[in-house]
PDB file of C-alpha atoms in Angstrom:
ATOM      1  CA  MET A  12       0.000   0.000   0.000  1.00 43.00           C
ATOM      2  CA  SER A  13       1.343   3.436  -0.886  1.00 44.00           C
ATOM      3  CA  LEU A  14       1.950   6.093   1.745  1.00 45.00           C
ATOM      4  CA  VAL A  15      -0.887   8.194   0.363  1.00 46.00           C
ATOM      5  CA  GLY A  16      -3.200   5.206   0.160  1.00 47.00           C
ATOM      6  CA  GLY A  17      -2.393   4.148   3.711  1.00 52.00           C
ATOM      7  CA  ALA A  18      -2.881   7.661   5.031  1.00 54.00           C
ATOM      8  CA  ALA A  19      -6.162   7.959   3.168  1.00 58.00           C
ATOM      9  CA  GLY A  20      -7.352   4.733   4.797  1.00 59.00           C
ATOM     10  CA  VAL A  21      -6.434   6.020   8.242  1.00 59.00           C
ATOM     11  CA  ALA A  22      -8.180   9.308   7.482  1.00 66.00           C
ATOM     12  CA  ALA A  23     -11.319   7.443   6.410  1.00 71.00           C
ATOM     13  CA  GLU A  24     -11.282   5.407   9.612  1.00 71.00           C
ATOM     14  CA  ALA A  25     -10.859   8.526  11.726  1.00 70.00           C
ATOM     15  CA  ALA A  26     -13.684  10.226   9.811  1.00 77.00           C
ATOM     16  CA  ALA A  27     -15.968   7.264  10.565  1.00 81.00           C
ATOM     17  CA  LEU A  28     -15.069   7.510  14.261  1.00 81.00           C
ATOM     18  CA  ALA A  29     -15.768  11.247  14.181  1.00 84.00           C
ATOM     19  CA  ALA A  30     -19.204  10.568  12.700  1.00 88.00           C
ATOM     20  CA  LYS A  31     -19.899   8.008  15.435  1.00 90.00           C
ATOM     21  CA  ARG A  32     -18.764  10.504  18.052  1.00 92.00           C
ATOM     22  CA  GLU A  33     -21.048  13.233  16.756  1.00 93.00           C
ATOM     23  CA  ALA A  34     -24.008  10.838  16.604  1.00 94.00           C
ATOM     24  CA  MET A  35     -23.342   9.788  20.199  1.00 94.00           C
ATOM     25  CA  LYS A  36     -23.378  13.436  21.361  1.00 95.00           C
ATOM     26  CA  LYS A  37     -26.957  14.050  20.216  1.00 96.00           C
ATOM     27  CA  GLY A  38     -29.229  14.861  23.130  1.00 96.00           C
ATOM     28  CA  LYS A  39     -26.382  14.853  25.659  1.00 96.00           C
ATOM     29  CA  THR A  40     -25.576  17.481  28.268  1.00 97.00           C
ATOM     30  CA  ASP A  41     -22.632  19.833  27.702  1.00 96.00           C
ATOM     31  CA  GLU A  42     -20.528  17.886  30.197  1.00 96.00           C
ATOM     32  CA  GLN A  43     -21.365  14.556  28.563  1.00 97.00           C
ATOM     33  CA  LYS A  44     -20.413  15.991  25.166  1.00 96.00           C
ATOM     34  CA  ARG A  45     -17.037  17.087  26.525  1.00 96.00           C
ATOM     35  CA  VAL A  46     -16.477  13.626  28.005  1.00 97.00           C
ATOM     36  CA  ILE A  47     -17.354  11.947  24.702  1.00 96.00           C
ATOM     37  CA  ASP A  48     -14.889  14.199  22.851  1.00 94.00           C
ATOM     38  CA  PHE A  49     -12.215  13.343  25.406  1.00 95.00           C
ATOM     39  CA  LEU A  50     -12.738   9.575  25.317  1.00 95.00           C
ATOM     40  CA  PHE A  51     -12.876   9.339  21.522  1.00 90.00           C
ATOM     41  CA  ASN A  52      -9.548  11.199  21.397  1.00 85.00           C
ATOM     42  CA  ILE A  53      -9.669  12.135  17.711  1.00 73.00           C
ATOM     43  CA  GLY A  54      -9.262  15.438  15.946  1.00 55.00           C
ATOM     44  CA  GLU A  55      -6.394  16.823  18.000  1.00 48.00           C
ATOM     45  CA  SER A  56      -3.693  15.886  15.498  1.00 45.00           C
ATOM     46  CA  SER A  57      -5.676  16.488  12.323  1.00 45.00           C
ATOM     47  CA  GLY A  58      -4.447  19.926  11.472  1.00 43.00           C
ATOM     48  CA  CYS A  59      -6.590  20.127   8.353  1.00 47.00           C
ATOM     49  CA  GLY A  60      -9.750  19.956  10.455  1.00 49.00           C
ATOM     50  CA  CYS A  61     -11.168  16.902   8.701  1.00 53.00           C
ATOM     51  CA  PHE A  62     -12.364  15.279  11.907  1.00 49.00           C
ATOM     52  CA  GLY A  63     -13.680  18.276  13.770  1.00 51.00           C
ATOM     53  CA  LYS A  64     -12.399  19.919  16.911  1.00 54.00           C
ATOM     54  CA  GLY A  65     -10.785  17.675  19.492  1.00 57.00           C
ATOM     55  CA  SER A  66     -11.384  17.766  23.227  1.00 70.00           C
ATOM     56  CA  ASN A  67      -9.791  20.365  25.490  1.00 81.00           C
ATOM     57  CA  MET A  68     -10.381  18.132  28.532  1.00 92.00           C
ATOM     58  CA  THR A  69      -7.231  16.753  30.153  1.00 94.00           C
ATOM     59  CA  MET A  70      -6.773  13.370  31.788  1.00 95.00           C
ATOM     60  CA  GLN A  71      -6.566  15.018  35.218  1.00 95.00           C
ATOM     61  CA  THR A  72      -9.759  16.990  34.578  1.00 96.00           C
ATOM     62  CA  TYR A  73     -11.586  13.784  33.713  1.00 97.00           C
ATOM     63  CA  LEU A  74     -10.229  11.967  36.776  1.00 97.00           C
ATOM     64  CA  ASN A  75     -11.372  14.885  38.951  1.00 97.00           C
ATOM     65  CA  LEU A  76     -14.829  14.789  37.362  1.00 97.00           C
ATOM     66  CA  VAL A  77     -15.215  11.093  38.213  1.00 98.00           C
ATOM     67  CA  GLN A  78     -13.831  11.542  41.725  1.00 96.00           C
ATOM     68  CA  ASN A  79     -16.212  14.451  42.435  1.00 97.00           C
ATOM     69  CA  LYS A  80     -19.188  12.371  41.315  1.00 96.00           C
ATOM     70  CA  CYS A  81     -18.125   9.509  43.589  1.00 95.00           C
ATOM     71  CA  GLN A  82     -17.735  11.864  46.547  1.00 94.00           C
ATOM     72  CA  SER A  83     -21.137  13.468  45.939  1.00 95.00           C
ATOM     73  CA  MET A  84     -22.952  10.185  46.683  1.00 94.00           C
ATOM     74  CA  ASP A  85     -23.264   8.612  50.133  1.00 93.00           C
ATOM     75  CA  LEU A  86     -23.001   5.113  48.737  1.00 95.00           C
ATOM     76  CA  GLN A  87     -22.402   3.417  52.081  1.00 93.00           C
ATOM     77  CA  SER A  88     -25.777   4.608  53.401  1.00 94.00           C
ATOM     78  CA  ARG A  89     -27.390   3.844  50.062  1.00 95.00           C
ATOM     79  CA  ALA A  90     -25.937   0.346  50.157  1.00 96.00           C
ATOM     80  CA  MET A  91     -27.226  -0.312  53.671  1.00 94.00           C
ATOM     81  CA  ALA A  92     -30.703   0.880  52.653  1.00 95.00           C
ATOM     82  CA  LYS A  93     -30.724  -1.375  49.581  1.00 94.00           C
ATOM     83  CA  ILE A  94     -29.506  -4.393  51.536  1.00 93.00           C
ATOM     84  CA  GLY A  95     -31.996  -3.678  54.318  1.00 93.00           C
ATOM     85  CA  LEU A  96     -29.635  -4.051  57.255  1.00 88.00           C
ATOM     86  CA  ASP A  97     -28.451  -1.911  60.118  1.00 90.00           C
ATOM     87  CA  PRO A  98     -24.696  -1.173  60.303  1.00 90.00           C
ATOM     88  CA  SER A  99     -24.564  -2.985  63.646  1.00 91.00           C
ATOM     89  CA  GLN A 100     -25.487  -6.224  61.846  1.00 93.00           C
ATOM     90  CA  VAL A 101     -22.455  -6.194  59.543  1.00 94.00           C
ATOM     91  CA  GLN A 102     -19.503  -5.662  61.850  1.00 92.00           C
ATOM     92  CA  GLU A 103     -17.807  -9.050  61.654  1.00 93.00           C
ATOM     93  CA  ILE A 104     -14.853  -7.397  59.868  1.00 94.00           C
ATOM     94  CA  PRO A 105     -14.581  -3.902  58.319  1.00 94.00           C
ATOM     95  CA  PRO A 106     -16.341  -3.523  54.976  1.00 95.00           C
ATOM     96  CA  ILE A 107     -14.321  -3.671  51.759  1.00 95.00           C
ATOM     97  CA  VAL A 108     -14.684  -0.830  49.264  1.00 95.00           C
ATOM     98  CA  LEU A 109     -13.674  -1.538  45.662  1.00 96.00           C
ATOM     99  CA  SER A 110     -13.612   1.103  42.936  1.00 96.00           C
ATOM    100  CA  SER A 111     -12.333   1.198  39.381  1.00 96.00           C
ATOM    101  CA  PHE A 112     -13.097   2.159  35.832  1.00 97.00           C
ATOM    102  CA  VAL A 113     -14.878  -0.591  33.917  1.00 97.00           C
ATOM    103  CA  TYR A 114     -13.102  -1.868  30.800  1.00 95.00           C
ATOM    104  CA  ASP A 115     -15.826  -3.955  29.179  1.00 93.00           C
ATOM    105  CA  ASP A 116     -16.219  -4.065  25.401  1.00 89.00           C
ATOM    106  CA  ASP A 117     -19.193  -1.686  25.431  1.00 91.00           C
ATOM    107  CA  CYS A 118     -17.204   1.079  27.184  1.00 95.00           C
ATOM    108  CA  LEU A 119     -15.250   3.891  25.592  1.00 96.00           C
ATOM    109  CA  ILE A 120     -11.633   3.526  26.737  1.00 96.00           C
ATOM    110  CA  ARG A 121      -8.818   6.040  26.544  1.00 95.00           C
ATOM    111  CA  VAL A 122      -5.202   5.339  27.479  1.00 94.00           C
ATOM    112  CA  ASP A 123      -2.569   8.063  27.814  1.00 90.00           C
ATOM    113  CA  ASP A 124       0.948   7.134  28.957  1.00 84.00           C
ATOM    114  CA  ASN A 125      -0.383   3.777  30.224  1.00 83.00           C
ATOM    115  CA  ILE A 126      -3.051   5.510  32.366  1.00 90.00           C
ATOM    116  CA  ALA A 127      -6.422   4.071  31.368  1.00 95.00           C
ATOM    117  CA  VAL A 128      -9.887   5.514  31.913  1.00 97.00           C
ATOM    118  CA  SER A 129     -13.269   4.586  30.504  1.00 97.00           C
ATOM    119  CA  SER A 130     -16.853   5.772  30.209  1.00 98.00           C
ATOM    120  CA  GLN A 131     -18.060   3.673  33.158  1.00 98.00           C
ATOM    121  CA  TYR A 132     -17.008   3.621  36.802  1.00 98.00           C
ATOM    122  CA  SER A 133     -17.865   1.006  39.418  1.00 97.00           C
ATOM    123  CA  ILE A 134     -17.956   1.239  43.224  1.00 97.00           C
ATOM    124  CA  THR A 135     -18.636  -1.865  45.327  1.00 97.00           C
ATOM    125  CA  TRP A 136     -19.239  -2.145  49.057  1.00 97.00           C
ATOM    126  CA  ILE A 137     -18.856  -5.591  50.640  1.00 96.00           C
ATOM    127  CA  PHE A 138     -20.248  -6.120  54.151  1.00 96.00           C
ATOM    128  CA  PHE A 139     -19.813  -9.068  56.513  1.00 96.00           C
ATOM    129  CA  SER A 140     -22.297 -10.305  59.102  1.00 94.00           C
ATOM    130  CA  SER A 141     -21.893 -13.316  61.371  1.00 92.00           C
ATOM    131  CA  THR A 142     -23.397 -15.650  58.744  1.00 93.00           C
ATOM    132  CA  GLN A 143     -23.479 -13.851  55.391  1.00 94.00           C
ATOM    133  CA  MET A 144     -21.612 -11.579  53.010  1.00 95.00           C
ATOM    134  CA  TYR A 145     -23.520  -8.762  51.301  1.00 97.00           C
ATOM    135  CA  THR A 146     -22.416  -6.859  48.201  1.00 97.00           C
ATOM    136  CA  TYR A 147     -23.685  -3.609  46.747  1.00 97.00           C
ATOM    137  CA  LYS A 148     -22.379  -2.484  43.353  1.00 97.00           C
ATOM    138  CA  TYR A 149     -23.073   0.916  41.783  1.00 98.00           C
ATOM    139  CA  ILE A 150     -21.982   1.724  38.231  1.00 98.00           C
ATOM    140  CA  PHE A 151     -22.411   5.057  36.471  1.00 98.00           C
ATOM    141  CA  ASP A 152     -21.767   6.097  32.889  1.00 98.00           C
ATOM    142  CA  THR A 153     -20.063   9.439  32.282  1.00 98.00           C
ATOM    143  CA  THR A 154     -21.413   9.737  28.716  1.00 98.00           C
ATOM    144  CA  SER A 155     -25.073   9.271  29.681  1.00 97.00           C
ATOM    145  CA  ASP A 156     -27.492   9.249  32.601  1.00 97.00           C
ATOM    146  CA  ASN A 157     -27.304   5.457  32.845  1.00 97.00           C
ATOM    147  CA  THR A 158     -26.654   3.902  36.264  1.00 98.00           C
ATOM    148  CA  TRP A 159     -26.805   0.348  37.597  1.00 97.00           C
ATOM    149  CA  GLU A 160     -27.343  -0.865  41.173  1.00 97.00           C
ATOM    150  CA  ILE A 161     -26.824  -4.527  42.026  1.00 97.00           C
ATOM    151  CA  THR A 162     -27.153  -6.171  45.445  1.00 96.00           C
ATOM    152  CA  GLN A 163     -26.275  -9.762  46.284  1.00 95.00           C
ATOM    153  CA  ASP A 164     -25.872 -11.815  49.427  1.00 95.00           C
ATOM    154  CA  PHE A 165     -24.005 -15.054  50.045  1.00 94.00           C
ATOM    155  CA  PHE A 166     -23.972 -17.483  52.949  1.00 94.00           C
ATOM    156  CA  TYR A 167     -20.365 -18.164  53.893  1.00 93.00           C
ATOM    157  CA  THR A 168     -20.962 -21.897  53.582  1.00 91.00           C
ATOM    158  CA  ASP A 169     -21.916 -21.426  49.916  1.00 93.00           C
ATOM    159  CA  VAL A 170     -18.807 -19.459  48.881  1.00 94.00           C
ATOM    160  CA  THR A 171     -16.245 -21.685  47.196  1.00 91.00           C
ATOM    161  CA  CYS A 172     -13.483 -19.054  47.097  1.00 90.00           C
ATOM    162  CA  PHE A 173     -12.399 -15.497  46.495  1.00 91.00           C
ATOM    163  CA  LYS A 174     -10.317 -15.092  43.357  1.00 92.00           C
ATOM    164  CA  THR A 175      -8.321 -12.048  42.267  1.00 92.00           C
ATOM    165  CA  GLU A 176      -7.410 -11.635  38.622  1.00 93.00           C
ATOM    166  CA  ARG A 177      -5.068  -9.217  36.844  1.00 94.00           C
ATOM    167  CA  ALA A 178      -4.890  -8.767  33.082  1.00 95.00           C
ATOM    168  CA  ILE A 179      -2.490  -6.569  31.111  1.00 95.00           C
ATOM    169  CA  LYS A 180      -4.269  -5.285  28.029  1.00 94.00           C
ATOM    170  CA  GLU A 181      -2.876  -3.628  24.927  1.00 93.00           C
ATOM    171  CA  LYS A 182      -4.498  -0.668  23.182  1.00 90.00           C
ATOM    172  CA  ILE A 183      -3.223   0.626  19.853  1.00 85.00           C
ATOM    173  CA  ASP A 184      -4.449   3.963  18.518  1.00 81.00           C
ATOM    174  CA  ILE A 185      -3.842   4.941  14.901  1.00 72.00           C
ATOM    175  CA  ALA A 186      -4.366   8.563  13.938  1.00 66.00           C
ATOM    176  CA  ALA A 187      -3.773  10.630  10.843  1.00 57.00           C
ATOM    177  CA  GLY A 188      -0.898  13.078  10.932  1.00 56.00           C
ATOM    178  CA  SER A 189      -0.966  16.850  10.565  1.00 54.00           C
ATOM    179  CA  GLY A 190      -2.628  16.761   7.179  1.00 54.00           C
ATOM    180  CA  CYS A 191      -5.426  14.719   5.686  1.00 53.00           C
ATOM    181  CA  LEU A 192      -3.021  12.663   3.581  1.00 52.00           C
ATOM    182  CA  SER A 193      -0.082  12.606   5.983  1.00 55.00           C
ATOM    183  CA  SER A 194       1.314   9.329   7.295  1.00 61.00           C
ATOM    184  CA  GLU A 195      -0.375   7.942  10.382  1.00 67.00           C
ATOM    185  CA  THR A 196       0.819   8.040  13.975  1.00 77.00           C
ATOM    186  CA  VAL A 197       0.687   4.744  15.853  1.00 80.00           C
ATOM    187  CA  THR A 198       0.569   4.770  19.662  1.00 84.00           C
ATOM    188  CA  LYS A 199       0.719   1.600  21.744  1.00 88.00           C
ATOM    189  CA  ASN A 200      -0.236   1.630  25.410  1.00 89.00           C
ATOM    190  CA  HIS A 201      -0.815  -1.020  28.042  1.00 91.00           C
ATOM    191  CA  TYR A 202      -3.174  -0.893  30.984  1.00 93.00           C
ATOM    192  CA  VAL A 203      -4.005  -3.072  33.970  1.00 94.00           C
ATOM    193  CA  VAL A 204      -7.427  -4.570  34.655  1.00 95.00           C
ATOM    194  CA  ASP A 205      -7.915  -5.964  38.188  1.00 95.00           C
ATOM    195  CA  ARG A 206     -10.999  -7.691  39.488  1.00 94.00           C
ATOM    196  CA  LEU A 207     -12.246  -9.752  42.407  1.00 95.00           C
ATOM    197  CA  GLU A 208     -14.385 -12.817  41.773  1.00 95.00           C
ATOM    198  CA  VAL A 209     -16.658 -14.444  44.335  1.00 95.00           C
ATOM    199  CA  ILE A 210     -17.185 -18.038  43.237  1.00 95.00           C
ATOM    200  CA  VAL A 211     -20.183 -20.086  44.360  1.00 94.00           C
ATOM    201  CA  PRO A 212     -21.410 -23.404  42.955  1.00 94.00           C
ATOM    202  CA  GLY A 213     -22.593 -22.768  39.406  1.00 92.00           C
ATOM    203  CA  ALA A 214     -21.852 -19.030  39.291  1.00 94.00           C
ATOM    204  CA  THR A 215     -19.089 -16.431  39.445  1.00 95.00           C
ATOM    205  CA  TYR A 216     -19.662 -12.801  40.466  1.00 95.00           C
ATOM    206  CA  ALA A 217     -17.045 -10.258  39.365  1.00 95.00           C
ATOM    207  CA  PHE A 218     -16.240  -6.861  40.852  1.00 95.00           C
ATOM    208  CA  SER A 219     -13.913  -4.252  39.337  1.00 94.00           C
ATOM    209  CA  LEU A 220     -11.160  -2.960  41.560  1.00 93.00           C
ATOM    210  CA  ARG A 221      -8.030  -0.843  41.547  1.00 90.00           C
ATOM    211  CA  ASN A 222      -5.587  -2.941  43.506  1.00 83.00           C
ATOM    212  CA  SER A 223      -3.503  -1.572  46.359  1.00 86.00           C
ATOM    213  CA  ASP A 224      -1.825  -2.865  49.500  1.00 88.00           C
ATOM    214  CA  THR A 225      -4.856  -1.794  51.570  1.00 91.00           C
ATOM    215  CA  ILE A 226      -7.312  -3.612  49.301  1.00 93.00           C
ATOM    216  CA  GLU A 227      -5.095  -6.706  49.258  1.00 92.00           C
ATOM    217  CA  GLN A 228      -4.978  -6.757  53.063  1.00 93.00           C
ATOM    218  CA  SER A 229      -8.766  -6.411  53.255  1.00 93.00           C
ATOM    219  CA  ILE A 230      -9.271  -9.275  50.799  1.00 93.00           C
ATOM    220  CA  GLN A 231      -6.852 -11.473  52.743  1.00 93.00           C
ATOM    221  CA  ALA A 232      -8.774 -10.719  55.953  1.00 93.00           C
ATOM    222  CA  ALA A 233     -12.017 -11.708  54.232  1.00 93.00           C
ATOM    223  CA  LYS A 234     -10.456 -14.954  52.983  1.00 92.00           C
ATOM    224  CA  ALA A 235      -9.251 -15.797  56.489  1.00 92.00           C
ATOM    225  CA  MET A 236     -12.698 -15.140  57.951  1.00 91.00           C
ATOM    226  CA  LEU A 237     -14.314 -17.219  55.189  1.00 90.00           C
ATOM    227  CA  ARG A 238     -12.058 -20.185  56.050  1.00 88.00           C
ATOM    228  CA  GLU A 239     -12.936 -19.810  59.705  1.00 88.00           C
ATOM    229  CA  LYS A 240     -16.700 -19.586  59.091  1.00 84.00           C
ATOM    230  CA  LYS A 241     -16.762 -22.585  56.785  1.00 76.00           C
ATOM    231  CA  TYR A 242     -15.242 -24.818  59.459  1.00 66.00           C
ATOM    232  CA  ILE A 243     -17.228 -23.629  62.481  1.00 54.00           C
TER     233      ILE A 243
END
């Protein structure tokens, strides 16, 4: 393929993405439109203006937006109300709080310098009573008004195991250069996807998480308590 032909193909692909982006922005709020521009991440390098104006939102601005939304919701109280328990009933060990961007196939994902974000964010609270484990998961979408709330409860005797999983994923972005027929720019990034799985006979329940020493210690404490409860 010639340089011009290859560049033209990249330009056509970017133009198709730009059309998808603009279609997705219809009916959205101003903030949602800015987020969509940011996550699609096209237009910035196309000096000829073929793909429209790119986003002026930075990675830090987007992270702050997500953090502010998380802090604006009292999810612990909301979780207790959904589960229908009093805090005094779930004090076997301290609750575990898991939070992370969601990297499913139906999410928009952007990776800059191996820092990955997406259009969905998940927060999970896990509570422990003397006989059961209760989970509350809240997911919100930054490109729409969509939210999901999921509650589940498990008797300790039914839980086969806790499983943590880490995947390293590759994302390659190809963009046109400074002109419509310029050679493309290829950027390869890698990002980490961590999750906790609660396995019971016949089913597996997955929860997104951003791993840390504190989270690892909390999960180990839950595993130790699970072993103890299963043999009482």
